[in-house]
Short mmCIF file of C-alpha atoms in Angstrom, two decimals:
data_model
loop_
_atom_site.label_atom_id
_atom_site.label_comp_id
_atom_site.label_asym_id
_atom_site.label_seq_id
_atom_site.Cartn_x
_atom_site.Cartn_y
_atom_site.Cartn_z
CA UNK A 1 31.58 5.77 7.16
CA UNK A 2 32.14 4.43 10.77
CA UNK A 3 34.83 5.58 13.34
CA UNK A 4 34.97 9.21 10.89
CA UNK A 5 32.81 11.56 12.97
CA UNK A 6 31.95 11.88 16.54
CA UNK A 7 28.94 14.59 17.74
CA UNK A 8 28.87 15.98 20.99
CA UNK A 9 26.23 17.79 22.67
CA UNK A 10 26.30 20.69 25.82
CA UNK A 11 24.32 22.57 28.44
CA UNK A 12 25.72 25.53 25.92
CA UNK A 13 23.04 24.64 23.74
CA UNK A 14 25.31 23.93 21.05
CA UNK A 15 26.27 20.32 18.93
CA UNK A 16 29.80 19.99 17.85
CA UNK A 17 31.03 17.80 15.23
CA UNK A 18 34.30 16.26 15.15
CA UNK A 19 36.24 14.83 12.06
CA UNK A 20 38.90 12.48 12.29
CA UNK A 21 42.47 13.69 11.52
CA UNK A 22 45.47 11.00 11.44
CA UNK A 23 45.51 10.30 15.05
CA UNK A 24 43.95 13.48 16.41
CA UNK A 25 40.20 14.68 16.22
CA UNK A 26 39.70 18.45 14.55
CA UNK A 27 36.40 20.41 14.74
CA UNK A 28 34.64 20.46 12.12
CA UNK A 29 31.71 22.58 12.58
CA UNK A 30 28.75 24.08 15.06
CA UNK A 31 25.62 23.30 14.24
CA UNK A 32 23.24 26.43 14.33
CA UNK A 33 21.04 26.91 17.34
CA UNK A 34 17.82 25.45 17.52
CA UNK A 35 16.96 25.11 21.19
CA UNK A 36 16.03 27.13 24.05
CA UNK A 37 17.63 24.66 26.98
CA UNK A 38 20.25 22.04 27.30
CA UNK A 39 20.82 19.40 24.81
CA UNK A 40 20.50 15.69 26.19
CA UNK A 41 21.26 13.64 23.54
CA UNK A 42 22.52 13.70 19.64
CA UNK A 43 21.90 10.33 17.54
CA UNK A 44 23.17 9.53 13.94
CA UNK A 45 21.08 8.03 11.31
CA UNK A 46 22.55 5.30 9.19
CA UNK A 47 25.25 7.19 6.82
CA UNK A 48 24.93 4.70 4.67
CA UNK A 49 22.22 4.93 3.38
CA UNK A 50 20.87 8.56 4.51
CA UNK A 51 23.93 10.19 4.29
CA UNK A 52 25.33 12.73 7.31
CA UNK A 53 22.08 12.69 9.31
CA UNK A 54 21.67 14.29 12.89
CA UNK A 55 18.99 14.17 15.43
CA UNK A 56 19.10 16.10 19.21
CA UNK A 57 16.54 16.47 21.81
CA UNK A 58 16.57 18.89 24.47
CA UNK A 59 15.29 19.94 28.08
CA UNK A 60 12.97 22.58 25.83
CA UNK A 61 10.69 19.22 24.63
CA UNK A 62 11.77 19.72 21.17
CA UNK A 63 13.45 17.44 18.65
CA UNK A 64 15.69 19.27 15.55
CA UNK A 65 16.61 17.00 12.50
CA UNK A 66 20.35 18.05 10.94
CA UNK A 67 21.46 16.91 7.27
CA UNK A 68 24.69 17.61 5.88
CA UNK A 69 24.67 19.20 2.07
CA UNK A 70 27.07 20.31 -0.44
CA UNK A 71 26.82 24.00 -1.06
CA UNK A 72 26.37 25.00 -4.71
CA UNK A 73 28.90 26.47 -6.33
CA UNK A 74 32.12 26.13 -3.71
CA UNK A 75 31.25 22.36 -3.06
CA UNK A 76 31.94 23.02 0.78
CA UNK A 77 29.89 20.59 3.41
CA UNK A 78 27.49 22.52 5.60
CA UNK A 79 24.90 21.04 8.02
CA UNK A 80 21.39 22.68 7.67
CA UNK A 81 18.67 22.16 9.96
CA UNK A 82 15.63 20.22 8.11
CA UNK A 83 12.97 20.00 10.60
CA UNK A 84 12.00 20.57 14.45
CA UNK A 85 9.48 18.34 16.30
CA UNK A 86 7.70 20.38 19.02
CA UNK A 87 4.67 17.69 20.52
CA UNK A 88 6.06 18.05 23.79
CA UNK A 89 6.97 20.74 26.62
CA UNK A 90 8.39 17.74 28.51
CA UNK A 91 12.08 17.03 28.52
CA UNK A 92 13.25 14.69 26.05
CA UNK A 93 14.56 11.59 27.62
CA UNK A 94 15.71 9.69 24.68
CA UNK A 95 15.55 9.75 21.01
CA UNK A 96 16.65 6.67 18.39
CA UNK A 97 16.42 6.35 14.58
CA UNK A 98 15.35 3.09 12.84
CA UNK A 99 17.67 1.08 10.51
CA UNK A 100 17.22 1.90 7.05
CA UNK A 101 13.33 0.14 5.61
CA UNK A 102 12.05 0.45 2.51
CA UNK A 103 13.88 3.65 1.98
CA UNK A 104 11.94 5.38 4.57
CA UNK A 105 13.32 7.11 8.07
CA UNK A 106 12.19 6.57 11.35
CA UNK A 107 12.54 8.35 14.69
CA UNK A 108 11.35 7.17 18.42
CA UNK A 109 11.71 9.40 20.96
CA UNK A 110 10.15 9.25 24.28
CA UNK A 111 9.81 12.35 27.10
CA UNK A 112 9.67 12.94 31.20
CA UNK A 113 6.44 12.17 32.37
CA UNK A 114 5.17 10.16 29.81
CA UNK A 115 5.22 6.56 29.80
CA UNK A 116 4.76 6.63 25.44
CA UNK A 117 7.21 6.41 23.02
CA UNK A 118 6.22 8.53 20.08
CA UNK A 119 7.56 7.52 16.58
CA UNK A 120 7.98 9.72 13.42
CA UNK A 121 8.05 9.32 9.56
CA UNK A 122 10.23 11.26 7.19
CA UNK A 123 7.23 12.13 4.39
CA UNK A 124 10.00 13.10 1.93
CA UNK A 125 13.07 11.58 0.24
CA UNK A 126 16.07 11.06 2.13
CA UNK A 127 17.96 14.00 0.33
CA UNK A 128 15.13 16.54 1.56
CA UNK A 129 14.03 15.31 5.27
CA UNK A 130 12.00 18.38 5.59
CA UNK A 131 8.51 17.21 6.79
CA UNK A 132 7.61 14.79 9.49
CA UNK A 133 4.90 13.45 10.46
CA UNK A 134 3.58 11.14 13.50
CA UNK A 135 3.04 7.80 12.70
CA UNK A 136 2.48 6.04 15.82
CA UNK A 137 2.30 5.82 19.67
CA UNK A 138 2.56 2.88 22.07
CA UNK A 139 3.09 2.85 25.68
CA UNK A 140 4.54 0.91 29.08
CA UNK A 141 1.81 0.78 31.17
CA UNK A 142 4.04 -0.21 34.28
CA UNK A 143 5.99 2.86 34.59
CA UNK A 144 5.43 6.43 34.25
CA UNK A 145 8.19 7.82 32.18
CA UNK A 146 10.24 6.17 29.30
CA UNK A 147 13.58 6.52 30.22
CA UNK A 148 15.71 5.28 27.44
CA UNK A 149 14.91 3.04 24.17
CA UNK A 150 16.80 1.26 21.21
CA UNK A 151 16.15 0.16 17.94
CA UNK A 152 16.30 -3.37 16.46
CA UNK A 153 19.12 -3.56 14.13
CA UNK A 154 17.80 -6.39 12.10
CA UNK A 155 15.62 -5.09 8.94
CA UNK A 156 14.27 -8.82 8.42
CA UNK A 157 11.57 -8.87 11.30
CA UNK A 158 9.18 -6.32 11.98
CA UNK A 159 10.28 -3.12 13.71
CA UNK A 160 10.70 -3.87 17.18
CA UNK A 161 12.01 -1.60 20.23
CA UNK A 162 13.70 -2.10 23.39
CA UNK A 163 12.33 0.19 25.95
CA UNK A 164 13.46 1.06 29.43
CA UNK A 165 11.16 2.97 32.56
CA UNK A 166 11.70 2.72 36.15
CA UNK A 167 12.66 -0.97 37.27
CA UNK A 168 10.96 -2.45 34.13
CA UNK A 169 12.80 -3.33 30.79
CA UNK A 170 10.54 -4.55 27.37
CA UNK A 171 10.34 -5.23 23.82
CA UNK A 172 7.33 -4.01 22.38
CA UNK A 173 6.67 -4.82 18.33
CA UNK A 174 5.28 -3.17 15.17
CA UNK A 175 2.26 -5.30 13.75
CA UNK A 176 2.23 -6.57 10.55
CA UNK A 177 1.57 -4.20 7.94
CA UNK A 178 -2.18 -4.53 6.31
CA UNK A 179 -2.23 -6.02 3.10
CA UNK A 180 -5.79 -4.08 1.89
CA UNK A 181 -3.77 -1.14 0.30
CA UNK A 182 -4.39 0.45 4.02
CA UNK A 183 -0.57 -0.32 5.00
CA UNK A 184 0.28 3.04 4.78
CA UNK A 185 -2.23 4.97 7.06
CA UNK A 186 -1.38 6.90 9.88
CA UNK A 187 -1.54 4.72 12.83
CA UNK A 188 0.84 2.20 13.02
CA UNK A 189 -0.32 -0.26 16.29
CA UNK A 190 2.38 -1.79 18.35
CA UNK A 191 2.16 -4.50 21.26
CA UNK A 192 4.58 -5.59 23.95
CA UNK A 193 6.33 -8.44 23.40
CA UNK A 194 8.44 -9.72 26.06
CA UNK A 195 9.63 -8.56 29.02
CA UNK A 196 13.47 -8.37 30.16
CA UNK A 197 12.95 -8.88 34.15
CA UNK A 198 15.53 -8.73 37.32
CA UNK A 199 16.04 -5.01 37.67
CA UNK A 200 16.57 -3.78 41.48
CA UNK A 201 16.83 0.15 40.26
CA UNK A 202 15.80 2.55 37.60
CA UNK A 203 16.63 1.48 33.97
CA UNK A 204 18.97 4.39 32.95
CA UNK A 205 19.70 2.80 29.01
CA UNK A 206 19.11 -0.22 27.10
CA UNK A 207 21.01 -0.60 23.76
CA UNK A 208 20.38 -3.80 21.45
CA UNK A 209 23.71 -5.70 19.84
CA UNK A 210 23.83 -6.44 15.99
CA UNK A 211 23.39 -10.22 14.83
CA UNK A 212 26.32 -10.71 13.47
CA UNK A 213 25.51 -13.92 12.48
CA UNK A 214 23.90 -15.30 15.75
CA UNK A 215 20.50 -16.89 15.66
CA UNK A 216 19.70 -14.93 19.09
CA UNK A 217 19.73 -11.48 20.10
CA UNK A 218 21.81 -9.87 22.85
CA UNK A 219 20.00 -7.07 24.30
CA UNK A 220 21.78 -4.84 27.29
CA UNK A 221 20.01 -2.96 29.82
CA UNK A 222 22.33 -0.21 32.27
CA UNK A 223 20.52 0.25 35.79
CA UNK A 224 21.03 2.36 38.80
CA UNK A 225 21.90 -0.89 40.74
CA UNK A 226 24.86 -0.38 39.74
CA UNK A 227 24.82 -3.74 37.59
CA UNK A 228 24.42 -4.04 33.50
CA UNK A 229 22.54 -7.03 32.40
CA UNK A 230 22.95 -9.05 29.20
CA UNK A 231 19.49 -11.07 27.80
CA UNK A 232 19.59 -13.57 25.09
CA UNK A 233 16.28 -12.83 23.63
CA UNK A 234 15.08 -15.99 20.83
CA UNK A 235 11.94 -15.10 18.90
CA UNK A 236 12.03 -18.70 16.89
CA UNK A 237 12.97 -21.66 18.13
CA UNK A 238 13.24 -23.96 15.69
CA UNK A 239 15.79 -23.34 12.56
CA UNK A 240 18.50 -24.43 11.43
CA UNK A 241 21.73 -22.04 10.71
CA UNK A 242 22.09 -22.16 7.16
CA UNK A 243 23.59 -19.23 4.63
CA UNK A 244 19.48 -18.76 3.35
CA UNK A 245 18.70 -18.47 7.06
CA UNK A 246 21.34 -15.78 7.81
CA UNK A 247 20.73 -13.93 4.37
CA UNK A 248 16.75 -13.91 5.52
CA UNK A 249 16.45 -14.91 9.55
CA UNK A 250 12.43 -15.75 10.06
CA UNK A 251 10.34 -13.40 11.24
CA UNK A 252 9.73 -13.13 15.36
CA UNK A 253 7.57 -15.36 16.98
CA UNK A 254 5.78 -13.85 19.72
CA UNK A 255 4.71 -17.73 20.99
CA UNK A 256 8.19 -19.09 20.55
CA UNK A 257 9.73 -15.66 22.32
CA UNK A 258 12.34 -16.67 25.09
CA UNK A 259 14.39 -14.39 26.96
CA UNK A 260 17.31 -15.80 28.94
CA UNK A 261 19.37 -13.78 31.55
CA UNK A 262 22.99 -14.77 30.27
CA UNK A 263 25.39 -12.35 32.12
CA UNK A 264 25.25 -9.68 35.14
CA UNK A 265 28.28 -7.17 34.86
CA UNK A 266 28.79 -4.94 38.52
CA UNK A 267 30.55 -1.51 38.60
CA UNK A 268 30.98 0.35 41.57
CA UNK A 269 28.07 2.98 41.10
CA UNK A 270 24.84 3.23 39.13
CA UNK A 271 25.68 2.46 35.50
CA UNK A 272 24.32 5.59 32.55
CA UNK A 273 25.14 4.43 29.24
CA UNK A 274 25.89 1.12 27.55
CA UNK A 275 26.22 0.70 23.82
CA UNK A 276 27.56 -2.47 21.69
CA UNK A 277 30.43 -2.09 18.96
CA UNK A 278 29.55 -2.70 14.91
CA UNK A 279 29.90 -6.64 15.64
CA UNK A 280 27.98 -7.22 18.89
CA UNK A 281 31.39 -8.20 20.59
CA UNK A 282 32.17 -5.24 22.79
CA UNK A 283 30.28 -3.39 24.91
CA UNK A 284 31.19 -0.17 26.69
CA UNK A 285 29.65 1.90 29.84
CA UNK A 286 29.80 4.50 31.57
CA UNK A 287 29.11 4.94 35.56
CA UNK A 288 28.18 7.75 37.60
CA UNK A 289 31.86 8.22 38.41
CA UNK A 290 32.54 9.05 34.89
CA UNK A 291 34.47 5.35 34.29
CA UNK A 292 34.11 4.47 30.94
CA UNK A 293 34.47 0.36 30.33
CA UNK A 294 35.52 -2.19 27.96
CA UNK A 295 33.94 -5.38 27.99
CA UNK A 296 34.75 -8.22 25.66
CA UNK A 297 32.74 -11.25 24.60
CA UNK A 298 34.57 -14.72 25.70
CA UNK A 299 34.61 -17.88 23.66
CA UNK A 300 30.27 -18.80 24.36
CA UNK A 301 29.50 -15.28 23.16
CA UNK A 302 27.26 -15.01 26.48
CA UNK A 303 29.23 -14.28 28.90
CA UNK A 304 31.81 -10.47 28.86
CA UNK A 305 34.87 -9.58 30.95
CA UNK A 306 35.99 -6.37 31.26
CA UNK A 307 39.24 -5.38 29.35
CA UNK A 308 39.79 -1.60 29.78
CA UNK A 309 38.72 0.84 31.68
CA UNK A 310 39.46 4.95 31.34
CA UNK A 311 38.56 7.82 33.49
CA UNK A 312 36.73 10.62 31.81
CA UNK A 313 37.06 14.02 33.13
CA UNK A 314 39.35 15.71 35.79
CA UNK A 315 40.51 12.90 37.28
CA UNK A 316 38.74 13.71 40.84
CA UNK A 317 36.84 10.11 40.83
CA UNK A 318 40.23 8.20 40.91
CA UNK A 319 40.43 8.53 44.16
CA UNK A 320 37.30 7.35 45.39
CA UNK A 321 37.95 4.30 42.58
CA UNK A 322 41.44 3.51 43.81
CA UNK A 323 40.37 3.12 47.12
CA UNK A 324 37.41 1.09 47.13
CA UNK A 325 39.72 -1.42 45.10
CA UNK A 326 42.21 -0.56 47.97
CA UNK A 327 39.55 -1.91 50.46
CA UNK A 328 38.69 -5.15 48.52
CA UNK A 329 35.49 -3.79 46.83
CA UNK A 330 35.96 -5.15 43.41
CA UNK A 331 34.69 -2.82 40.72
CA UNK A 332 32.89 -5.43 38.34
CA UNK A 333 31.54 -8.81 38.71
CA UNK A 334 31.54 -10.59 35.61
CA UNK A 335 28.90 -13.63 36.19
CA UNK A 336 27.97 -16.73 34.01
CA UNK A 337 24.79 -18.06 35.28
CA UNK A 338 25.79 -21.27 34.32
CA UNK A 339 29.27 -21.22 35.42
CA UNK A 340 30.03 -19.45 38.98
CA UNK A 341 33.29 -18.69 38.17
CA UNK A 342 34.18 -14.87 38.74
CA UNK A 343 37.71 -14.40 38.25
CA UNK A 344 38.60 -11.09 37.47
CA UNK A 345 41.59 -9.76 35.24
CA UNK A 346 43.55 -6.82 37.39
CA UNK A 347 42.30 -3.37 36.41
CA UNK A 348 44.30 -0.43 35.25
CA UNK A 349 42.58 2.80 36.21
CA UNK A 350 43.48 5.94 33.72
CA UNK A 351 42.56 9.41 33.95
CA UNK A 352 43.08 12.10 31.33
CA UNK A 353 42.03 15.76 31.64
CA UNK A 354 39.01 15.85 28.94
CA UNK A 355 38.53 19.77 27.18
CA UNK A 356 35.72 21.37 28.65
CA UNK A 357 32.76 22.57 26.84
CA UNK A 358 30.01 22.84 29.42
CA UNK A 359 28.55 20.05 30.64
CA UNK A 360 28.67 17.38 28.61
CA UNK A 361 26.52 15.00 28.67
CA UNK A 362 28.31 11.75 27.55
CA UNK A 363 26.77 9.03 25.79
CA UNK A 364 28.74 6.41 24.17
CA UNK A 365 26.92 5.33 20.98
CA UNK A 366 28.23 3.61 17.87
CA UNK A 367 29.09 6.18 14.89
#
């Protein structure tokens, strides 16, 4: 399923999707029209288990669901558009699907001027994601508008949700279910459960690595200091790594919940987008000078260095890059809290004349 398809998304008001060919990337198809303004963001649902499912939100407030089908009779793949979500006249900030639970589908989305995030059900099967309905709301009383948020990967726990608004990063957490045959209602409640602290700007994105095996999480948070930030967030303390733990991890502790800055990563302007790779190993970002980065886990699994970096674009921010380097500004700062070494690798700097389809608004997330 993974590294097949890439979506794209453009102040045309139209989502493109692309389909890998050999070494070269072909379009496959436009999705039809569904909203009246620009089109932030486009997120995938797990094609695993969902199949070829599509979400976008838009400067309009509204959120369309997209679901690939075969056509009857030629057997040709179209996309169709199930559902649209209009609760909101308020630009869409972010929007994030849950990992596949209990066959169900999930979608969090959160808008300008609101400091809730919203979260929707699928009330159908996953071949027929036609009606939606709103199952919960929880806010972050500290700021006024919910900039970004992120799913946790892990199905073991209960749903939990990295948020991002203003200078203030959290994790806020699904309570358990109700075991009076009342499970199902409604309302879900959520509460915040930690907070990731240290942020000197606005949170722009906050993305949250798989396990992979690791009895901790690694949760990222992009900010307009122009630094990313790496947390090792522990919800239990106390057990041991064996195969039954990994098959079924315990559930989070909020009492034994302990979140550790591990790693502070410096670019040269504020930083938009990070995302984490299928294993939790790489990371990539992109800065307000359009410099999309590499960054690779070392031996302790804590602490990155960067090991590529590409210009995307015109190539009109190479300048400005080349030179601060040229002046001795260094354009990352890879920092182990324990260890102050900061030795950095030397940097190539690419550019490459990217096809132009409007503004696009890039967003690097894992397909």
């Amino acid at each position: 399923y993974y590294g097949e398809h890439i979506s794209t998304c453009s102040s045309d008001l139209k989502i493109r999707i692309f389909e890998k060919d050999g070494d070269h990337w072909k379009l496959s198809c436009e999705l039809p029209r569904a909203h009246t303004a620009s089109i932030r963001m486009v997120v995938w649902a797990r094609p695993d288990f969902f199949g070829q499912v599509l979400a976008s939100g838009s400067s309009d407030g509204s959120i369309c669901i997209y679901q690939e089908s075969t056509e009857t009779g030629t057997g040709r793949k179209i996309w169709r558009q199930r559902h649209r979500i209009v609760d909101s006249t308020e630009i869409v900030t972010d929007i994030g699907f849950s990992p596949a639970r209990e066959g169900k589908l999930r979608l969090a989305a959160c808008s300008r001027g609101r400091n809730s995030v919203r979260v929707y059900v699928a009330s159908t099967s996953a071949q027929q994601l036609s009606q939606w309905s709103l199952q919960g709301t929880f806010s972050l009383n500290e700021v006024d508008t919910i900039q970004c948020l992120c799913w946790c990967p892990s199905v073991f726990s209960n749903p939990m949700i990295l948020l991002g608004g203003g200078s203030k990063a959290a994790i806020c957490r699904e309570l358990e279910e109700k075991k009076d045959g009342m499970s199902e209602g409604p309302e879900r409640k959520w509460e915040k459960l930690v907070e990731l602290t240290g942020h000197e700007g606005n949170v722009l994105d906050v993305a949250w690595a798989p396990l992979s095996g690791r009895i901790s999480h690694l949760c990222v948070t992009a900010c307009q200091d122009h630094k990313i930030r790496i947390y090792e967030v522990s919800f239990n303390k106390e057990w041991s790594l064996t195969p039954e733990a990994l098959m079924r991890p315990p559930k989070s502790d909020s009492k034994g919940a302990e979140v550790k800055l591990t790693c502070v990563l410096k670019e040269s302007s504020p930083v938009w987008r990070v995302d984490w790779d299928l294993g939790g190993n790489c990371l990539s970002s992109i800065d307000d000078y359009g410099l999309l980065s590499i960054w690779g886990a070392e031996k302790n699994g804590r602490n990155f260095v960067k090991i590529r970096e590409h210009i995307i674009g015109d190539g009109k921010s190479l300048e400005i890059l080349n030179q601060k380097v040229k002046d001795g500004n260094s354009l990352f700062e890879s920092k182990d809290l324990k260890n102050e070494n900061t030795e950095n690798p030397k940097i190539k700097i690419e550019s490459d004349n990217f096809f132009d389809m409007g503004n696009v608004i890039v967003k690097p997330r894992s397909i």
